[in-house]
Amino acid sequence: MNLSRRQALALGGAAVSVTLLPVSFAFAASDASTAEIAAFTGGATAGEGSIELTTPEIAENGNTVPIAISAPGATSVILIADGNPTPRVAVAHFGAGAEPMVATRIRLAGTQNVIAVAQMADGSFVKTARAVKVTIGGCGG
Amino acid sequence: MISRRDFLQASMATSAIYGASGFGKWSRLAAQQSMTQEKLLEFDTFGNVSLIHITDIHGQLNPIYFREPEINLGVGAAKGHVPHVTGADYRKLYGIDDGSASAYALSHDDFGALAKTYGRMGGLDRISTVVNSIRAERPDALLLDGGDTWHGSYTCYHTEGQDMVNVMNTLKPDAMTFHWEFTLGSERVQNIIDDLPFVALGANIFDAEWDEPSELVEPYKMFERGGVNIAVIGQAFPYMPIANPRWMFPEYSFGIRQDRMAEMVAEVRAKGAELVVLLSHNGFDVDKKMAAQVSGIDVILSGHTHDALPEPVLVGETIIIASGSNGKFVSRVDLDVRDGRMMGFRHKLIPIFSDVIAPDAAVTAVIDEQRAPYLDQLTEVIGQTDSLLYRRGNFNGTWDDLICDALIEERDADISMSPGVRWGPSVLPGQDITREDIFGVTSMTYGQSYRTEMTGEFINVILEDVGDNLFNPDPYLQQGGDMVRIGGMGFDFDVSKPMGGRASNMTLLKTGEAIDPAKTYIVAGWASVNEGTEGPQIWDVVESYIRRKGTVTVEPNNSVNITGT
């Protein structure tokens, strides 16, 4: 089966509920993302495992950076923009039978790590991160 | 039984001995002052497939002078490796004699003097002669254009790339990929691509809204040549919407997309490709990393960073070919593909010495036809130069010093900025400067020169940001241009430091005072990626300056102190 993303989004819409939280410039703390992850995992340590984060190496536009998370076997994922004033960007819950993947666009305040943590069906957590560079551009050869 | 890896390495060594990488031989014959077309094109046809690679022509229909870089620093794993080797080190590496034709074509020393001996290089009519000669020996050779073709000259600007399209079509390329072409704007690029008599490739050209492969181009094309199934995969310049104004082509997204490349390689192999060729506008260091990370690519035809290498670079089982810029060189790569795999190669970087290789008259006529309506404008003499005018190099060239001086004087600014692009032919001491010469180093669709206020802190941010695009040790974070050129300000720059720590000791040259982060300075520049930039076109600013000076002299510029090399 060769499903385009347009079709996948249309199909997936019903099964996936995504909470997109607005990025604000209110409270900022360097360990804010650690606290968000701890809240999501209930303090459990997230290991490495079946979770993949797709990001550009350099954002074409820091205001709308395409991010995709795929976490086979997950029931929910949290997306964290580590360097944003409000790091918690989105939480997605996957209903029974839903493909545990989500793709969205996020705003990045600057070069930073994007972190994804997934809760698996057995209650364990897995985590991955990728650096995304945000640059002012210009000067191509 | 010899492994494929050993075979490749043996083949490489053999190439060097026989001069079948072409190099030692044309170096020697040049030293004997006996360059002939026959000898430049001499090639012992090998295997069953021939690839012809040309890239980064930047609108240069006719022969030009182009001085190769003096400073081309590598960082991280690339430090000290080609293409980050220049001058005497480069000549030593490839056994090139000082003062030889090869020294002139491939390195920077004594450029002004050697240029007078060996003449201009390039010209699409000469390139046609070379292509025809290769096709005479191998009629089904593939001609592959790495992009940056429809950009860079007066006629290209005024015809929105049509001059280059018309002339390139006479050469009958088989495929092409892209970079500056997109700065013609989405609609124009779409219209040209719709009518192209060959395939437009870009596996990493995506629809920006849906983040799906764009329907404008194909990711790859399968060819059957010499009984071999060949897949040519295209890779456009990954950072176009960052390095160039994304508002000009908002429908498109690019990026490195390494996973996509791996998928495409697997897909073409599954379709029976026995040879996988990547026609790339990644830039050399990005191609080296991609070759190491994505297995199954046999040949990368590398473009974007304008490097000319007389021998392929081997990464694992992938050979990377760098064919220079501005029409100075054409690479011929002959391959022996048997039992579904590449068993060996023979390569030659063919230098297009325009006085030695005869022009193809049919193509000359098409070139002249493109230029005829503009000839008076093109050839008008604006002034003269006492100095060699060149651009290429990591930090500053005399052309950019001239442009930066023009911006400060014509726009009454404290500091000026000129983009670190790698294109732009050279002008020799004593030569006239024509309008065509000025367009050669300034022509673009967003050439407005701005005049604005910037704080010292923001100027520092620009130096650090652009510097990291060039000197980040991870090639996937490099954009392949050179450092932004600065007029009116000196600074120290440590290439070995991380972002934020490279630029220091910024000094306003006219007062000798340190740049104050909190203070505001008047800055003039051009080629802003921001929409709605207002101001006169940079070529008009430069023309007005040169006209006023009559004869320009560019003094040596020691205002950038580079460390950490």
XYZ file of C-alpha atoms in Angstrom:
706
model
C 0.000 0.000 0.000
C 1.351 3.357 -0.960
C -0.350 6.002 1.118
C 0.437 9.651 0.491
C 0.700 11.972 3.438
C -2.404 13.851 2.335
C -4.362 10.611 2.488
C -2.698 9.564 5.734
C -3.643 12.841 7.357
C -7.213 12.516 6.183
C -7.425 8.950 7.452
C -5.509 9.598 10.645
C -7.540 12.626 11.667
C -10.298 10.579 13.208
C -8.109 8.265 15.241
C -5.538 10.742 16.557
C -6.338 13.567 18.880
C -3.619 16.171 18.992
C -3.426 18.923 21.536
C -1.469 21.827 20.103
C -0.417 24.243 22.760
C 0.336 27.822 21.809
C 3.937 28.945 22.214
C 4.043 31.948 24.516
C 6.857 34.062 25.856
C 5.806 33.918 29.500
C 7.691 31.661 31.893
C 11.097 30.327 30.842
C 13.496 28.101 32.726
C 16.316 25.911 31.501
C 14.909 22.893 33.318
C 11.321 23.550 32.288
C 11.456 20.793 29.705
C 12.824 18.342 32.267
C 9.844 19.141 34.461
C 7.424 18.650 31.556
C 8.934 15.273 30.731
C 8.787 14.237 34.393
C 5.133 15.253 34.516
C 4.440 13.187 31.387
C 6.273 10.095 32.620
C 5.195 10.443 36.228
C 8.867 10.505 37.154
C 9.732 7.263 35.364
C 12.977 7.227 33.380
C 12.576 7.145 29.605
C 14.926 4.779 27.796
C 15.878 4.406 24.168
C 13.696 2.378 21.914
C 11.042 2.400 19.286
C 10.691 6.115 18.647
C 11.835 8.160 15.679
C 11.857 11.919 15.300
C 12.128 13.473 11.846
C 13.287 17.081 11.678
C 15.225 19.218 9.207
C 18.900 19.774 10.118
C 18.351 23.501 9.579
C 14.866 25.016 9.708
C 13.807 26.660 6.456
C 11.541 28.896 8.536
C 11.820 28.886 12.329
C 8.180 29.925 12.599
C 6.898 26.713 11.040
C 9.254 23.752 11.312
C 7.920 20.384 10.096
C 8.357 17.717 12.772
C 7.240 14.086 12.623
C 7.229 11.490 15.390
C 6.788 7.811 14.764
C 6.618 5.499 17.778
C 5.349 2.025 16.919
C 3.610 0.528 19.947
C 3.044 3.874 21.665
C -0.204 5.023 23.239
C 0.831 8.665 23.576
C 3.736 10.997 22.840
C 4.838 14.396 24.096
C 6.791 16.828 21.922
C 9.156 19.228 23.655
C 11.014 22.194 22.152
C 13.805 22.404 24.697
C 14.809 25.983 23.982
C 11.344 27.508 23.658
C 9.995 29.682 26.480
C 7.197 27.141 26.869
C 8.838 23.856 25.943
C 5.723 21.631 25.870
C 4.516 21.881 22.272
C 2.091 19.006 21.827
C 0.784 15.797 23.342
C -0.800 13.184 21.083
C -2.887 10.220 22.251
C -3.304 7.272 19.918
C -6.601 5.418 19.987
C -6.832 1.662 19.505
C -5.876 0.737 15.931
C -4.296 4.112 15.169
C -0.870 4.272 13.558
C 1.281 5.825 16.326
C 2.690 8.632 14.241
C 2.062 12.347 14.232
C 3.357 15.138 12.048
C 2.942 18.824 12.678
C 4.661 22.183 12.392
C 6.118 23.939 15.357
C 7.689 27.290 16.052
C 11.257 27.275 17.295
C 12.572 30.360 19.080
C 16.149 29.523 18.049
C 18.617 26.683 17.545
C 17.704 23.978 20.043
C 16.944 20.333 20.723
C 13.541 18.933 19.943
C 12.641 16.033 22.242
C 9.967 13.378 21.875
C 8.927 10.986 24.636
C 6.466 8.162 24.058
C 4.484 6.053 26.489
C 4.328 2.478 25.277
C 1.409 0.063 25.662
C 3.196 -1.647 28.574
C 3.495 1.647 30.441
C 7.222 2.153 29.793
C 8.635 5.301 28.223
C 11.087 5.869 25.350
C 12.752 9.100 24.346
C 14.674 10.625 21.464
C 15.997 14.074 20.557
C 17.325 15.941 17.547
C 18.999 19.306 17.231
C 17.402 21.801 14.846
C 19.343 24.860 13.795
C 17.556 28.144 13.205
C 19.628 30.629 11.211
C 19.160 34.097 9.748
C 20.294 32.917 6.330
C 21.713 34.600 3.257
C 24.939 34.152 1.330
C 24.415 30.928 -0.616
C 27.115 29.892 -3.082
C 39.663 -12.981 -5.739
C 39.984 -9.240 -5.667
C 37.321 -7.448 -3.644
C 35.445 -4.583 -5.168
C 37.106 -2.180 -2.789
C 40.597 -3.370 -3.773
C 39.599 -3.193 -7.382
C 38.527 0.416 -7.040
C 41.700 1.339 -5.248
C 43.841 -0.481 -7.781
C 41.928 1.230 -10.519
C 42.554 4.577 -8.873
C 46.280 3.889 -8.694
C 46.326 2.689 -12.272
C 44.500 5.790 -13.334
C 47.143 7.950 -11.783
C 49.982 6.010 -13.395
C 48.461 6.105 -16.837
C 47.292 9.656 -16.429
C 43.884 8.241 -17.148
C 42.642 10.428 -14.397
C 43.983 12.715 -17.065
C 46.019 14.723 -14.776
C 49.720 14.068 -14.815
C 49.483 13.987 -18.555
C 47.980 17.356 -19.280
C 50.180 18.843 -16.645
C 53.225 17.542 -18.475
C 52.129 18.414 -21.920
C 51.217 21.886 -20.824
C 54.678 22.334 -19.380
C 56.033 21.438 -22.785
C 53.927 24.234 -24.253
C 52.341 21.799 -26.635
C 48.731 21.893 -25.635
C 46.511 20.755 -28.435
C 42.837 19.992 -28.510
C 43.630 16.410 -29.368
C 45.816 16.003 -26.314
C 43.413 17.765 -23.962
C 40.646 15.432 -25.078
C 42.776 12.300 -25.306
C 41.045 9.533 -23.380
C 41.364 5.796 -23.668
C 37.685 4.857 -23.720
C 37.017 2.425 -20.906
C 34.285 0.055 -19.760
C 30.754 0.384 -21.075
C 29.340 3.648 -19.669
C 30.444 7.287 -19.969
C 29.224 10.159 -17.826
C 29.868 13.796 -18.732
C 29.483 16.217 -15.832
C 29.273 19.984 -15.915
C 28.049 22.155 -13.085
C 27.811 25.693 -11.699
C 28.187 27.443 -15.053
C 26.517 30.554 -13.571
C 25.411 31.959 -16.875
C 28.873 32.048 -18.463
C 28.184 31.495 -22.146
C 31.617 32.702 -23.216
C 35.155 32.030 -21.950
C 36.124 33.831 -18.745
C 38.970 34.242 -16.297
C 38.231 32.654 -12.934
C 40.788 32.605 -10.140
C 40.476 29.635 -7.819
C 40.524 30.265 -4.039
C 43.596 31.074 -2.009
C 41.779 30.375 1.257
C 39.407 27.419 1.456
C 39.509 26.159 5.026
C 38.161 22.815 6.105
C 36.968 22.174 9.632
C 36.429 18.997 11.642
C 37.076 15.853 9.638
C 37.489 17.898 6.444
C 40.466 19.868 7.755
C 43.467 19.509 5.475
C 41.635 17.288 2.976
C 40.592 18.189 -0.557
C 38.914 20.403 -1.542
C 40.345 22.308 1.438
C 43.846 22.358 -0.005
C 44.978 25.363 -2.046
C 47.972 26.977 -3.696
C 51.373 25.291 -3.375
C 49.917 22.482 -1.219
C 47.372 21.691 -3.907
C 49.998 21.731 -6.660
C 52.229 19.455 -4.597
C 49.360 17.062 -3.892
C 48.639 16.579 -7.594
C 52.179 16.991 -8.909
C 51.513 20.266 -10.705
C 54.466 22.418 -11.736
C 54.470 26.071 -10.756
C 53.591 28.262 -13.701
C 52.090 25.393 -15.692
C 48.722 25.404 -17.405
C 47.394 23.210 -14.602
C 48.682 25.645 -11.996
C 46.800 28.401 -13.799
C 43.600 26.414 -14.160
C 43.488 24.949 -10.656
C 45.291 27.249 -8.224
C 45.507 30.942 -7.460
C 49.173 31.988 -7.479
C 50.412 34.340 -10.205
C 46.944 34.322 -11.667
C 47.225 37.638 -13.498
C 50.468 36.652 -15.241
C 49.452 33.069 -16.029
C 46.097 34.230 -17.366
C 47.932 36.212 -20.020
C 49.890 33.097 -21.020
C 47.098 30.558 -21.034
C 44.061 32.682 -21.829
C 40.425 32.475 -20.873
C 38.727 29.215 -19.986
C 35.270 27.872 -20.659
C 32.660 28.845 -23.226
C 29.681 26.662 -23.988
C 30.712 26.428 -27.661
C 34.048 24.893 -26.580
C 32.223 22.645 -24.142
C 30.029 21.508 -27.012
C 33.167 20.464 -28.911
C 34.266 18.398 -25.911
C 30.837 16.815 -25.493
C 30.692 16.002 -29.214
C 34.120 14.433 -29.077
C 33.128 12.203 -26.148
C 29.901 11.255 -27.908
C 31.885 10.376 -31.030
C 33.687 7.776 -28.934
C 30.671 6.797 -26.837
C 27.458 7.840 -28.590
C 25.214 7.091 -25.624
C 27.265 8.988 -23.011
C 25.087 10.736 -20.426
C 25.477 14.523 -20.141
C 24.478 15.656 -16.655
C 24.128 19.294 -15.562
C 24.525 19.871 -11.814
C 22.668 23.207 -11.794
C 23.410 26.887 -11.124
C 23.130 27.176 -14.860
C 20.324 29.740 -15.377
C 21.957 32.451 -13.292
C 24.827 34.876 -13.241
C 25.083 37.242 -16.207
C 23.575 40.338 -17.787
C 21.801 38.368 -20.499
C 20.668 35.699 -18.056
C 19.141 38.388 -15.828
C 17.394 40.192 -18.670
C 16.092 37.033 -20.356
C 15.188 35.388 -17.020
C 17.439 32.451 -17.829
C 16.237 31.938 -21.396
C 19.703 32.550 -22.889
C 21.163 29.678 -20.882
C 18.217 27.407 -21.586
C 18.535 28.010 -25.330
C 22.271 27.375 -25.425
C 22.276 24.399 -23.042
C 19.530 22.762 -25.083
C 21.906 22.663 -28.072
C 24.210 20.475 -25.954
C 21.361 18.021 -25.335
C 21.785 17.256 -21.647
C 20.116 14.126 -20.277
C 19.256 15.485 -16.829
C 19.722 18.487 -14.567
C 19.324 19.508 -10.943
C 18.981 22.971 -9.372
C 19.880 25.817 -7.078
C 19.919 29.468 -8.243
C 17.405 28.580 -10.941
C 14.688 28.895 -8.272
C 15.604 32.550 -7.656
C 13.954 33.229 -11.016
C 10.759 32.685 -9.027
C 8.450 29.674 -8.862
C 6.370 30.562 -11.883
C 9.334 31.132 -14.195
C 11.082 27.950 -13.029
C 7.885 25.966 -13.520
C 7.449 27.349 -17.043
C 11.021 26.565 -18.066
C 10.943 23.074 -16.552
C 7.637 22.299 -18.285
C 9.330 22.889 -21.652
C 12.698 21.285 -20.929
C 13.620 18.595 -23.480
C 15.319 16.577 -20.707
C 14.445 15.506 -17.193
C 14.551 17.871 -14.183
C 15.661 16.008 -11.057
C 15.515 16.672 -7.324
C 14.697 13.911 -4.856
C 14.792 16.548 -2.109
C 12.486 19.058 -3.809
C 9.264 18.894 -1.827
C 5.907 20.599 -1.744
C 6.288 23.035 1.164
C 2.676 22.826 2.274
C 2.320 19.057 2.325
C 5.961 18.085 2.803
C 5.571 15.553 0.018
C 7.755 15.108 -3.083
C 7.076 17.938 -5.524
C 5.391 17.105 -8.783
C 7.522 19.705 -10.578
C 10.514 17.374 -10.892
C 11.361 13.671 -10.789
C 13.468 12.221 -7.969
C 15.420 10.068 -10.421
C 15.448 8.727 -13.924
C 16.452 5.299 -15.172
C 18.549 5.174 -18.357
C 19.720 2.161 -20.284
C 23.151 2.896 -21.721
C 25.749 0.436 -22.981
C 23.459 -2.370 -21.901
C 23.581 -1.079 -18.319
C 20.618 0.076 -16.248
C 21.679 3.403 -14.811
C 19.741 5.361 -12.220
C 20.503 9.076 -12.031
C 19.132 10.530 -8.799
C 18.974 14.316 -8.428
C 19.680 16.304 -5.296
C 19.039 20.054 -5.431
C 20.828 22.496 -3.113
C 19.383 21.606 0.315
C 19.358 25.067 1.876
C 17.845 27.208 -0.850
C 15.054 28.698 1.303
C 17.671 29.756 3.863
C 20.567 30.891 1.677
C 18.291 32.494 -0.920
C 14.952 34.328 -0.537
C 12.301 31.703 0.177
C 9.544 34.205 -0.634
C 10.551 33.814 -4.289
C 9.653 30.088 -4.298
C 7.353 29.611 -1.296
C 5.751 26.470 -2.744
C 8.957 24.483 -2.347
C 10.887 22.913 0.487
C 14.304 21.272 0.171
C 16.632 19.979 2.900
C 19.272 17.242 3.029
C 16.645 14.497 3.510
C 19.166 11.706 3.918
C 16.456 9.119 4.658
C 14.719 10.048 1.432
C 18.002 9.584 -0.458
C 18.468 6.126 1.093
C 14.890 5.262 0.076
C 15.523 6.394 -3.492
C 18.725 4.341 -3.728
C 16.859 1.272 -2.449
C 13.998 1.955 -4.866
C 16.212 2.227 -7.960
C 18.203 -0.842 -6.950
C 14.933 -2.739 -6.587
C 14.018 -1.568 -10.082
C 17.216 -3.136 -11.398
C 19.699 -0.264 -11.405
C 23.207 -1.655 -11.875
C 24.801 1.771 -11.519
C 23.544 4.513 -9.198
C 24.683 8.052 -10.000
C 23.842 10.995 -7.749
C 23.690 14.306 -9.620
C 24.190 16.529 -6.623
C 24.107 20.184 -5.690
C 24.885 19.382 -2.059
C 28.407 20.790 -1.958
C 31.516 18.645 -1.600
C 31.667 18.089 2.170
C 27.939 17.300 2.313
C 28.421 14.800 -0.507
C 31.287 13.162 1.372
C 29.093 12.736 4.437
C 26.161 11.503 2.367
C 28.405 8.969 0.603
C 29.506 7.656 3.998
C 25.965 7.485 5.394
C 23.916 6.286 2.431
C 25.236 3.085 0.941
C 24.695 2.010 -2.622
C 25.655 5.182 -4.515
C 28.409 4.418 -7.028
C 29.196 7.893 -8.331
C 28.432 11.338 -6.935
C 28.745 14.158 -9.431
C 29.254 16.956 -6.938
C 28.327 20.594 -7.450
C 27.663 23.806 -5.526
C 31.003 24.431 -3.785
C 32.811 25.083 -7.105
C 35.719 22.755 -6.366
C 37.768 21.418 -9.258
C 39.582 18.167 -8.461
C 41.745 16.352 -10.991
C 41.104 13.009 -9.325
C 37.979 11.488 -7.788
C 37.727 11.211 -4.019
C 36.852 7.739 -2.796
C 34.475 7.377 0.174
C 33.818 3.724 0.898
C 32.820 2.394 -2.513
C 31.545 5.718 -3.827
C 33.607 7.962 -6.085
C 32.992 11.703 -5.849
C 33.710 13.888 -8.850
C 34.137 17.673 -8.539
C 34.012 19.503 -11.854
C 34.695 23.145 -10.980
C 32.565 26.088 -12.048
C 31.890 28.781 -14.628
C 32.450 26.381 -17.520
C 36.180 25.991 -16.787
C 36.012 22.209 -16.721
C 34.067 19.202 -17.889
C 34.513 15.836 -16.189
C 34.444 12.629 -18.167
C 33.950 9.464 -16.152
C 34.098 6.106 -17.915
C 32.835 3.144 -15.934
C 33.046 -0.569 -16.237
C 29.740 -1.955 -14.996
C 29.478 -5.712 -15.039
C 27.405 -8.274 -13.174
C 25.248 -5.504 -11.783
C 28.021 -3.488 -10.220
C 30.693 -0.892 -10.839
C 34.003 -2.685 -11.288
C 36.270 0.209 -12.179
C 36.486 3.698 -13.577
C 38.619 6.056 -15.569
C 38.269 9.790 -15.070
C 39.506 13.019 -16.540
C 38.900 16.589 -15.499
C 39.040 18.244 -18.903
C 40.200 21.871 -18.751
C 38.409 24.056 -21.266
C 41.294 26.203 -22.481
C 39.381 28.410 -24.861
C 42.328 29.171 -27.124
C 43.115 25.483 -27.566
C 39.711 23.860 -27.899
C 37.927 24.957 -31.066
C 34.442 26.369 -30.635
C 31.516 24.482 -32.128
C 30.372 27.047 -34.690
C 26.737 26.014 -34.468
C 26.712 26.734 -30.731
C 28.709 29.950 -31.142
C 25.929 31.150 -33.437
C 23.279 30.398 -30.802
C 25.347 32.179 -28.131
C 25.783 35.228 -30.364
C 22.060 35.239 -31.037
C 21.326 35.455 -27.292
C 23.772 38.304 -26.835
C 23.012 40.311 -29.959
C 20.083 42.350 -28.558
C 22.208 43.404 -25.581
C 25.651 43.739 -27.145
C 25.959 47.523 -26.735
C 25.000 47.292 -23.072
C 27.278 44.318 -22.423
C 30.405 45.757 -23.964
C 30.185 49.325 -22.675
C 33.419 50.173 -20.865
C 32.717 51.601 -17.406
C 36.332 51.994 -16.229
C 39.657 50.223 -15.867
C 41.354 48.263 -13.133
C 44.966 48.351 -11.985
C 44.344 45.364 -9.730
C 43.347 41.760 -10.309
C 39.645 41.582 -9.486
C 38.514 38.192 -8.179
C 36.028 36.947 -5.621
C 36.568 33.291 -4.695
C 37.972 32.581 -1.218
C 36.536 32.072 2.272
C 36.914 35.667 3.492
C 37.394 38.394 0.944
C 38.300 38.941 -2.660
C 39.229 42.143 -4.450
C 35.905 42.250 -6.321
C 34.104 42.229 -2.979
C 36.456 44.814 -1.524
C 35.566 47.001 -4.498
C 31.833 46.350 -4.047
C 32.092 47.055 -0.314
C 33.982 50.321 -0.979
C 31.337 51.277 -3.550
C 28.561 50.650 -1.017
C 30.250 52.778 1.646
C 30.966 55.689 -0.683
C 27.861 55.642 -2.876
C 25.484 54.929 -0.020
C 27.258 56.947 2.669
C 27.578 54.107 5.175
C 29.898 53.226 8.070
C 30.039 49.546 7.246
C 29.115 47.486 4.178
C 28.265 43.843 3.589
C 28.509 41.734 0.446
C 27.320 38.121 0.253
C 29.905 35.341 0.231
C 28.779 33.775 -3.006
C 31.324 31.718 -4.929
C 30.473 32.804 -8.460
C 31.815 35.756 -10.391
C 34.602 35.774 -13.008
C 37.865 37.664 -12.559
C 39.198 40.748 -14.362
C 42.962 41.102 -14.992
C 45.110 44.113 -14.066
C 45.113 46.606 -16.916
C 41.821 45.401 -18.342
C 38.743 47.456 -19.045
C 35.789 46.824 -16.760
C 32.656 46.422 -18.845
C 29.051 46.326 -17.746
C 29.133 42.599 -18.432
C 32.007 42.241 -15.940
C 30.000 44.059 -13.253
C 26.970 41.847 -13.852
C 29.234 38.795 -13.687
C 29.762 39.445 -9.983
C 26.416 41.007 -9.080
C 23.656 39.622 -11.288
C 20.705 38.223 -9.350
C 16.957 38.690 -9.029
C 17.262 40.276 -5.571
C 20.127 42.675 -6.134
C 18.656 45.720 -4.373
C 21.154 47.425 -2.082
C 19.742 48.325 1.295
C 20.908 51.034 3.689
C 19.933 50.431 7.269
C 20.919 50.815 10.901
C 22.356 47.873 12.813
C 23.669 47.647 16.341
C 27.171 46.377 16.930
C 25.614 43.382 18.614
C 23.540 42.517 15.540
C 26.568 42.846 13.237
C 28.309 40.338 15.493
C 25.292 38.010 15.277
C 25.510 38.138 11.467
C 29.230 37.267 11.492
C 28.618 34.374 13.866
C 25.567 33.097 12.005
C 27.138 33.177 8.547
C 30.414 31.880 9.979
C 28.642 28.854 11.418
C 27.010 28.141 8.071
C 30.538 27.829 6.676
C 32.613 26.463 9.565
C 30.280 24.192 11.528
C 32.191 20.893 11.751
C 29.064 18.966 10.712
C 28.854 19.198 6.903
C 25.065 18.769 7.045
C 24.910 22.162 8.772
C 27.043 23.899 6.146
C 25.457 25.909 3.361
C 28.390 25.948 0.999
C 28.907 29.667 0.515
C 31.830 31.724 1.758
C 31.952 34.215 4.637
C 30.003 37.475 4.342
C 32.368 40.176 3.093
C 32.647 43.245 5.305
C 33.760 46.733 4.324
C 34.658 49.450 6.821
C 35.171 47.038 9.700
C 37.973 44.712 10.734
C 37.635 41.644 12.942
C 39.403 38.551 14.183
C 37.877 35.212 13.293
C 38.768 31.860 14.865
C 37.352 29.158 12.612
C 37.979 26.425 15.201
C 35.584 27.879 17.801
C 31.894 27.020 18.108
C 29.187 29.473 17.048
C 29.220 32.592 19.188
C 32.955 32.447 19.802
C 34.498 32.933 16.372
C 34.299 36.690 15.774
C 36.061 39.127 18.078
C 37.935 42.413 18.148
C 35.492 44.093 15.756
C 36.867 47.521 14.843
C 35.375 50.406 12.883
C 38.173 51.117 10.415
C 37.445 54.793 9.823
C 37.941 55.671 13.503
C 39.965 52.719 14.741
C 37.486 52.360 17.601
C 36.109 49.079 18.849
C 32.582 48.298 17.684
C 30.192 49.029 20.544
C 27.506 46.314 20.829
C 24.961 48.880 21.978
C 25.767 51.532 19.389
C 24.001 51.862 16.043
C 25.926 51.917 12.753
C 24.820 52.722 9.208
C 25.218 49.545 7.168
C 24.861 49.250 3.381
C 24.592 45.852 1.753
C 22.838 43.892 -0.963
C 21.263 40.519 -1.718
C 19.023 40.537 1.334
C 16.824 37.457 1.590
C 14.034 39.612 3.044
C 11.043 40.489 0.896
C 10.483 44.154 0.118
C 14.136 45.241 0.323
C 14.394 48.726 -1.169
C 17.303 50.504 -2.801
C 19.180 50.826 -6.078
C 20.381 47.679 -7.826
C 23.899 46.765 -6.745
C 25.195 46.784 -10.333
C 24.113 50.415 -10.654
C 25.863 51.281 -7.381
C 29.075 49.587 -8.539
C 28.863 51.113 -12.018
C 28.448 54.589 -10.602
C 31.441 54.075 -8.306
C 33.736 52.740 -11.051
C 32.666 55.493 -13.431
C 33.537 58.085 -10.825
C 36.946 56.515 -10.118
C 37.852 55.916 -13.771
C 40.574 53.470 -12.821
C 40.141 51.353 -9.720
C 42.957 50.124 -7.537
C 42.110 47.703 -4.764
C 44.666 47.734 -1.978
C 45.465 44.490 -0.126
C 42.856 43.913 2.573
C 44.236 42.777 5.911
C 41.224 43.710 8.000
C 40.195 40.108 8.728
C 42.590 38.225 10.983
C 41.917 34.494 10.621
C 43.014 32.041 13.306
C 42.265 28.481 14.344
C 43.337 26.992 11.024
